[in-house]
CSV table of N, CA and C in Angstrom, one decimal:
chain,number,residue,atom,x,y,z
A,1,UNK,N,0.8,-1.2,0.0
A,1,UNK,CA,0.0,0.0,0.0
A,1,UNK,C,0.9,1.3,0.0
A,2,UNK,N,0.2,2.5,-0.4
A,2,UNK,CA,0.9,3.8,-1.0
A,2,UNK,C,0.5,4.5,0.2
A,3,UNK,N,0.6,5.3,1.2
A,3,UNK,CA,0.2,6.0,1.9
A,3,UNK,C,0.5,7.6,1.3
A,4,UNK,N,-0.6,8.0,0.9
A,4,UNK,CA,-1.0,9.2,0.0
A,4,UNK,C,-1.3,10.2,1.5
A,5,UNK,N,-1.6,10.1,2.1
A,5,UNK,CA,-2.2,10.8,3.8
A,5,UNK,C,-2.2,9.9,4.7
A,6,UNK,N,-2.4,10.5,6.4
A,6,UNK,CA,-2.4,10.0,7.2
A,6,UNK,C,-3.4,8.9,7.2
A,7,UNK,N,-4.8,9.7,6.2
A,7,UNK,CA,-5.8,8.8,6.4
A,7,UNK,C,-6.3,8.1,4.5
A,8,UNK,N,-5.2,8.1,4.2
A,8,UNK,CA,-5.6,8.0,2.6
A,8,UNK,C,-4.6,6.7,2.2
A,9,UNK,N,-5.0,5.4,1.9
A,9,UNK,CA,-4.4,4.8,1.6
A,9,UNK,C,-4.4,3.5,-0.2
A,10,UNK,N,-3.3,4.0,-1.0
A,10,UNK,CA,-3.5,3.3,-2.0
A,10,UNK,C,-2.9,2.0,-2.6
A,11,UNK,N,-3.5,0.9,-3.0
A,11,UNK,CA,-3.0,-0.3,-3.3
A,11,UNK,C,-1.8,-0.1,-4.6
A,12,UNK,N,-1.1,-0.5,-4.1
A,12,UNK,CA,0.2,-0.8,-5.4
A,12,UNK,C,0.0,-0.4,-7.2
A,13,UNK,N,-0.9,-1.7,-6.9
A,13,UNK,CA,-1.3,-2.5,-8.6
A,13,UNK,C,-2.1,-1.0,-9.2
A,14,UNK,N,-2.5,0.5,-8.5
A,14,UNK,CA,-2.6,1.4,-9.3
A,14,UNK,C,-1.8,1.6,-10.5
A,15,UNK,N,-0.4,1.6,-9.8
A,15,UNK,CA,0.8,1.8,-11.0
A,15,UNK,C,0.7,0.8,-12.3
A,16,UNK,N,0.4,-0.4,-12.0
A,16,UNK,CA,0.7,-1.0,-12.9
A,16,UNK,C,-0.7,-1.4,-13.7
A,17,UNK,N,-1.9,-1.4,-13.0
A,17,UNK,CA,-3.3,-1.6,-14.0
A,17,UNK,C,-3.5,-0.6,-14.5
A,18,UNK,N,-4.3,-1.5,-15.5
A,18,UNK,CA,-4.7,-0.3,-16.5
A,18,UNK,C,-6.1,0.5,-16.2
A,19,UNK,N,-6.1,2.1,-16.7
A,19,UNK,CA,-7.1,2.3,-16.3
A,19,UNK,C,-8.7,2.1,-16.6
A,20,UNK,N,-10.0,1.8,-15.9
A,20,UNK,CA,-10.9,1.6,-17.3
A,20,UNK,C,-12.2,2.7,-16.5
A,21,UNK,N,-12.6,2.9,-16.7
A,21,UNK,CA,-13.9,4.1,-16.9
A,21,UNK,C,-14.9,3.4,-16.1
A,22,UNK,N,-15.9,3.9,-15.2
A,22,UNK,CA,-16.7,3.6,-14.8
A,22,UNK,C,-17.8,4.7,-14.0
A,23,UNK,N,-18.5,5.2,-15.0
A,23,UNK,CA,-19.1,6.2,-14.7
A,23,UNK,C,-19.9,6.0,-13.6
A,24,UNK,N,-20.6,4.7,-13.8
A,24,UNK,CA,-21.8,4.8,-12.2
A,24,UNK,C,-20.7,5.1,-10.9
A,25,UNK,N,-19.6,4.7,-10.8
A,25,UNK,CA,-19.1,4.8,-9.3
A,25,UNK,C,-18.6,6.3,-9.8
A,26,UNK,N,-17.8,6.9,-10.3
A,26,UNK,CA,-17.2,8.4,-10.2
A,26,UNK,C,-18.2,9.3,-10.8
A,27,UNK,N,-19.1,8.8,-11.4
A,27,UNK,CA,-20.1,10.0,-11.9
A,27,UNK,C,-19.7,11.3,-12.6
A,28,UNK,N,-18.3,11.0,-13.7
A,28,UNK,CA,-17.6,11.8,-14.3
A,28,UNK,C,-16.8,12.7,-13.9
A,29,UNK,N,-16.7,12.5,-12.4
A,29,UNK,CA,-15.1,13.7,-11.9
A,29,UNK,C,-13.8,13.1,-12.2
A,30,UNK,N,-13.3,12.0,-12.7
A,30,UNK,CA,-12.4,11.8,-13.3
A,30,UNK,C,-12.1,12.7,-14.5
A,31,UNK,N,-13.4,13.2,-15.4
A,31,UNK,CA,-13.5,13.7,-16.1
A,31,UNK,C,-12.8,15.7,-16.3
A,32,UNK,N,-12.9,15.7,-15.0
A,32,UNK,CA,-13.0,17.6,-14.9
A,32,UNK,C,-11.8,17.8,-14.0
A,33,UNK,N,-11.6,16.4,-12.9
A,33,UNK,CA,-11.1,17.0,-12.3
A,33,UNK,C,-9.4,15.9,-12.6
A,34,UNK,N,-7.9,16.5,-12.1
A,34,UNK,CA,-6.7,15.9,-12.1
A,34,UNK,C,-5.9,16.7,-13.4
A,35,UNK,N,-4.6,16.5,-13.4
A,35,UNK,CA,-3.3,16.9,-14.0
A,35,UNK,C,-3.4,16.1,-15.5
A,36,UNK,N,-4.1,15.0,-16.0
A,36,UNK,CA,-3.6,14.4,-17.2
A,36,UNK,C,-4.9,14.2,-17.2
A,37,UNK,N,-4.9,14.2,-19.3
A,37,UNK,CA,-6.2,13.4,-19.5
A,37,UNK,C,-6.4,11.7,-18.9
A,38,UNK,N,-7.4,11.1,-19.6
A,38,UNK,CA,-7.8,9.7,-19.3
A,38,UNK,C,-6.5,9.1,-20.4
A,39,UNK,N,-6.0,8.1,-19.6
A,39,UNK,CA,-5.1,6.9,-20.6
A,39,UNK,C,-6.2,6.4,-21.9
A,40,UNK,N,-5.3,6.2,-22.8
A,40,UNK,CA,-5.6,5.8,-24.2
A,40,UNK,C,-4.9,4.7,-24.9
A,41,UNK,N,-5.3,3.7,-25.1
A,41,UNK,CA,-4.3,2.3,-25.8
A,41,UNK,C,-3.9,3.0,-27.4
A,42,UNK,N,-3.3,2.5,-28.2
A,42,UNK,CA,-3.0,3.0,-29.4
A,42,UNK,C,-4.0,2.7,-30.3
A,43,UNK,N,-4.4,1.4,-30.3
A,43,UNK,CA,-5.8,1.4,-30.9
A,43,UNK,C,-6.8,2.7,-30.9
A,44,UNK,N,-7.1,3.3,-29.3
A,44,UNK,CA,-8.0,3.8,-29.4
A,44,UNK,C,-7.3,5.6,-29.5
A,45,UNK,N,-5.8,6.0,-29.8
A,45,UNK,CA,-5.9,7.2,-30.6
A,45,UNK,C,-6.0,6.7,-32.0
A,46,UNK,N,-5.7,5.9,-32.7
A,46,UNK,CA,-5.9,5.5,-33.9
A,46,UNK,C,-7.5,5.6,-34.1
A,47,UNK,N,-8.2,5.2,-33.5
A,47,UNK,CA,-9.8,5.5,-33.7
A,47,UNK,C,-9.8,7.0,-33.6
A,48,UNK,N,-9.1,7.3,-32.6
A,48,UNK,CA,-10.0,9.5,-32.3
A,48,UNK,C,-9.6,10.0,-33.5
A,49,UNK,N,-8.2,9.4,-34.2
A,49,UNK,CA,-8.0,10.7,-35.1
A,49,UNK,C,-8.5,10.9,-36.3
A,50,UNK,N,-9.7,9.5,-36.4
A,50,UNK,CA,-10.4,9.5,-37.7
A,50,UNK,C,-11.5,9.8,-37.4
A,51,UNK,N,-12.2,9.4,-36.5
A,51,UNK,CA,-13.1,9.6,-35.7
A,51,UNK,C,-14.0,10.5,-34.6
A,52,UNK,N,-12.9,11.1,-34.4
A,52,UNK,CA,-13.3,12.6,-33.1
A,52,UNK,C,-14.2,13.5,-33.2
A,53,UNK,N,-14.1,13.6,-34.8
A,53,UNK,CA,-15.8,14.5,-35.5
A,53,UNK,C,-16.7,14.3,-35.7
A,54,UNK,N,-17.0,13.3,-34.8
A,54,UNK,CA,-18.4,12.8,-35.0
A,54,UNK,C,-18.9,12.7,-33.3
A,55,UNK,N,-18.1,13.2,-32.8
A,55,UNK,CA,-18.8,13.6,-31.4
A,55,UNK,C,-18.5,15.2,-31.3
A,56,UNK,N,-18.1,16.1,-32.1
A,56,UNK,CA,-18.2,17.4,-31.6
A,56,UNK,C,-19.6,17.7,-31.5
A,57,UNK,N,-20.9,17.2,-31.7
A,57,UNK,CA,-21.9,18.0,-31.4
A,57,UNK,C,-22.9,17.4,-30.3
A,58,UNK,N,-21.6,16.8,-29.2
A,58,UNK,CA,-21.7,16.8,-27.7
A,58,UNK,C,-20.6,17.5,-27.5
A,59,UNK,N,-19.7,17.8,-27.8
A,59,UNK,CA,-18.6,18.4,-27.2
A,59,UNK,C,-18.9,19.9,-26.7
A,60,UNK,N,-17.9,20.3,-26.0
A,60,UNK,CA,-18.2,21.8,-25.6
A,60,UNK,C,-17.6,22.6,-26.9
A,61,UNK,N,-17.3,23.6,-27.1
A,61,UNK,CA,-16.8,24.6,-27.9
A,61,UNK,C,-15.2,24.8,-27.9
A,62,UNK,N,-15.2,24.5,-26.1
A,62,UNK,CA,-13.7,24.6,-25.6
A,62,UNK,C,-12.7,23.4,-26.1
A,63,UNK,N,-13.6,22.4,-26.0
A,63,UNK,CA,-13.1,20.7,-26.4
A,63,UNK,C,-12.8,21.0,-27.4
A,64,UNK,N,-13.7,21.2,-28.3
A,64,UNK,CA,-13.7,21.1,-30.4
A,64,UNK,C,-12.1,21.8,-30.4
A,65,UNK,N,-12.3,23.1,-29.8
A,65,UNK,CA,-10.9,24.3,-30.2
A,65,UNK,C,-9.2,22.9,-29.7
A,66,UNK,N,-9.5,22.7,-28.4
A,66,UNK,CA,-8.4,21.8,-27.8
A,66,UNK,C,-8.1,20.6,-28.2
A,67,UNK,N,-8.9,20.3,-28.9
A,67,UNK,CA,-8.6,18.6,-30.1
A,67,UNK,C,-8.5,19.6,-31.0
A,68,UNK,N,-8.6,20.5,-31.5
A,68,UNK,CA,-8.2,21.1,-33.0
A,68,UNK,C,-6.5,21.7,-32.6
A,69,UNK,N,-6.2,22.0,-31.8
A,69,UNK,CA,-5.0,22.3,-31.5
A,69,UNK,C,-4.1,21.7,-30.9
A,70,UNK,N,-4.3,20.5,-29.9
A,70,UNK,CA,-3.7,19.2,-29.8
A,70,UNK,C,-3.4,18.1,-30.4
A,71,UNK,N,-4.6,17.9,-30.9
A,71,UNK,CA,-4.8,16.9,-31.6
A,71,UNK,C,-5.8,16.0,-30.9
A,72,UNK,N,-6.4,14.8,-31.8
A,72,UNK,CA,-7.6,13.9,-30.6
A,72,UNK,C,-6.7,13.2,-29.8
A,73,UNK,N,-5.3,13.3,-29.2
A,73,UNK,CA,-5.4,12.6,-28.1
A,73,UNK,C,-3.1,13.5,-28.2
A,74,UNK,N,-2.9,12.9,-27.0
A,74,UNK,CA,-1.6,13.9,-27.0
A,74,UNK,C,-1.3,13.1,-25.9
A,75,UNK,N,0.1,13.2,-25.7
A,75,UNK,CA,1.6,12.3,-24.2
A,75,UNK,C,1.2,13.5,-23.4
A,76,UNK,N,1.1,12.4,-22.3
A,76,UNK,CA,1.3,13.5,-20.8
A,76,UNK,C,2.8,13.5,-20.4
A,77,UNK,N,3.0,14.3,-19.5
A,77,UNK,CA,4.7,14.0,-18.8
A,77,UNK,C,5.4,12.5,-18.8
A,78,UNK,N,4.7,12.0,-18.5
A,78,UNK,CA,5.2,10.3,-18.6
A,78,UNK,C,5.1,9.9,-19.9
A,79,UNK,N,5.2,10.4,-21.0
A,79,UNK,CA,4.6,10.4,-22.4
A,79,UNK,C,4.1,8.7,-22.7
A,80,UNK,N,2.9,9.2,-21.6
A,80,UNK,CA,1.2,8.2,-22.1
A,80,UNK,C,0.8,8.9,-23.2
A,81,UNK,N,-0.2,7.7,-23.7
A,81,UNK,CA,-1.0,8.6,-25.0
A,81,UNK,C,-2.5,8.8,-24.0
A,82,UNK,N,-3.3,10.1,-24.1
A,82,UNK,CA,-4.0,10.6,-23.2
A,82,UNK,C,-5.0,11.1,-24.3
A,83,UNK,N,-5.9,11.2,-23.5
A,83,UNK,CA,-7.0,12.2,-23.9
A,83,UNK,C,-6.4,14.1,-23.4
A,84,UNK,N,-6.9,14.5,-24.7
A,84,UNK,CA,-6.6,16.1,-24.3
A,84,UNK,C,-6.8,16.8,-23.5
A,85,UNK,N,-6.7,18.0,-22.3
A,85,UNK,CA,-7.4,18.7,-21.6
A,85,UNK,C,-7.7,20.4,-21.6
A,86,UNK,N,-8.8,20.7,-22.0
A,86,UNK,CA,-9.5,22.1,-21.6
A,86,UNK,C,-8.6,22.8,-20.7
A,87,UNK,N,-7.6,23.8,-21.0
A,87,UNK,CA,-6.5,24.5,-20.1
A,87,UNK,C,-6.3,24.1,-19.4
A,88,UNK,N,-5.7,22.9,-19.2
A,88,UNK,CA,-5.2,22.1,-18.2
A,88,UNK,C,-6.3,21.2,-17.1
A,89,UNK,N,-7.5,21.8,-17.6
A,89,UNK,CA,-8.5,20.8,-16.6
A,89,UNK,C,-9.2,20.1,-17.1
A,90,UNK,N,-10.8,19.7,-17.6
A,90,UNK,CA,-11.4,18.7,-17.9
A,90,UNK,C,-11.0,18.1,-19.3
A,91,UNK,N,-11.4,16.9,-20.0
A,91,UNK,CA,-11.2,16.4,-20.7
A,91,UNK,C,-12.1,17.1,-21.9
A,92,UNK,N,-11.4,17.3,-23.0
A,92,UNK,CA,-11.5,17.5,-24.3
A,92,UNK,C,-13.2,16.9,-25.0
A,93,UNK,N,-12.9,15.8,-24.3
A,93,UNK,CA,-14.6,14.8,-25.0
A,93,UNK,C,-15.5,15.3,-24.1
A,94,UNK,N,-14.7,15.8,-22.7
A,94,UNK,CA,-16.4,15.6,-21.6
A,94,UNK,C,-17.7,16.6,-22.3
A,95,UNK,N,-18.8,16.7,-21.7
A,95,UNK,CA,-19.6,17.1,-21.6
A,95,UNK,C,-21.1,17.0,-20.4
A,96,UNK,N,-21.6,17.7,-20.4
A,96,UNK,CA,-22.3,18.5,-19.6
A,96,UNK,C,-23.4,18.5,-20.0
A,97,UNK,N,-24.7,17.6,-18.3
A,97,UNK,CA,-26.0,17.8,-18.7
A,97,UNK,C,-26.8,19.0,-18.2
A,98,UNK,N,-27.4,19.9,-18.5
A,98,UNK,CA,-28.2,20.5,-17.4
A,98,UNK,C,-28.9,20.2,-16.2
């Protein structure tokens, strides 16, 4: 275990598993909130970059501009292939219900 705080404790196998999405339990704050987009396998930038325009009309305005200037997917510091982020915060694809 990773001891992140006195009272915050994380299992190892973070580092090493891969990450996978699960909206019912985070309810999209993975989405808005943290320093790097979501991990990306190669397959799936190989899909965004043919494919990304066909979700701009969920996308925000800010997203469309930040994949047009990034690209659909971009290395974080560790150079992962990532989803892009909105000035450094939410994800490029998220979107927002009323």
């Amino acid at each position: 275990m990773i001891a992140v705080s006195d009272k915050i404790l994380v299992s190892e196998s973070i580092l090493t598993e891969y990450f996978t999405c699960d909206l019912q339990a985070c309810r999209g704050i993975c989405c808005v909130e943290g320093d790097s987009g979501a991990p990306l396998t190669q397959e799936e930038c190989t899909y965004l970059e043919t494919e990304w325009p066909r979700y701009i009309p969920t996308m925000q305005n800010a997203g469309v501009h930040a994949v047009e200037k990034q690209g659909p997917w971009t290395l974080d510091i560790e150079g992962d292939t990532v989803t892009p982020l909105i000035e450094g915060k939410e994800c490029a694809y998220a979107f927002f219900r009323d």
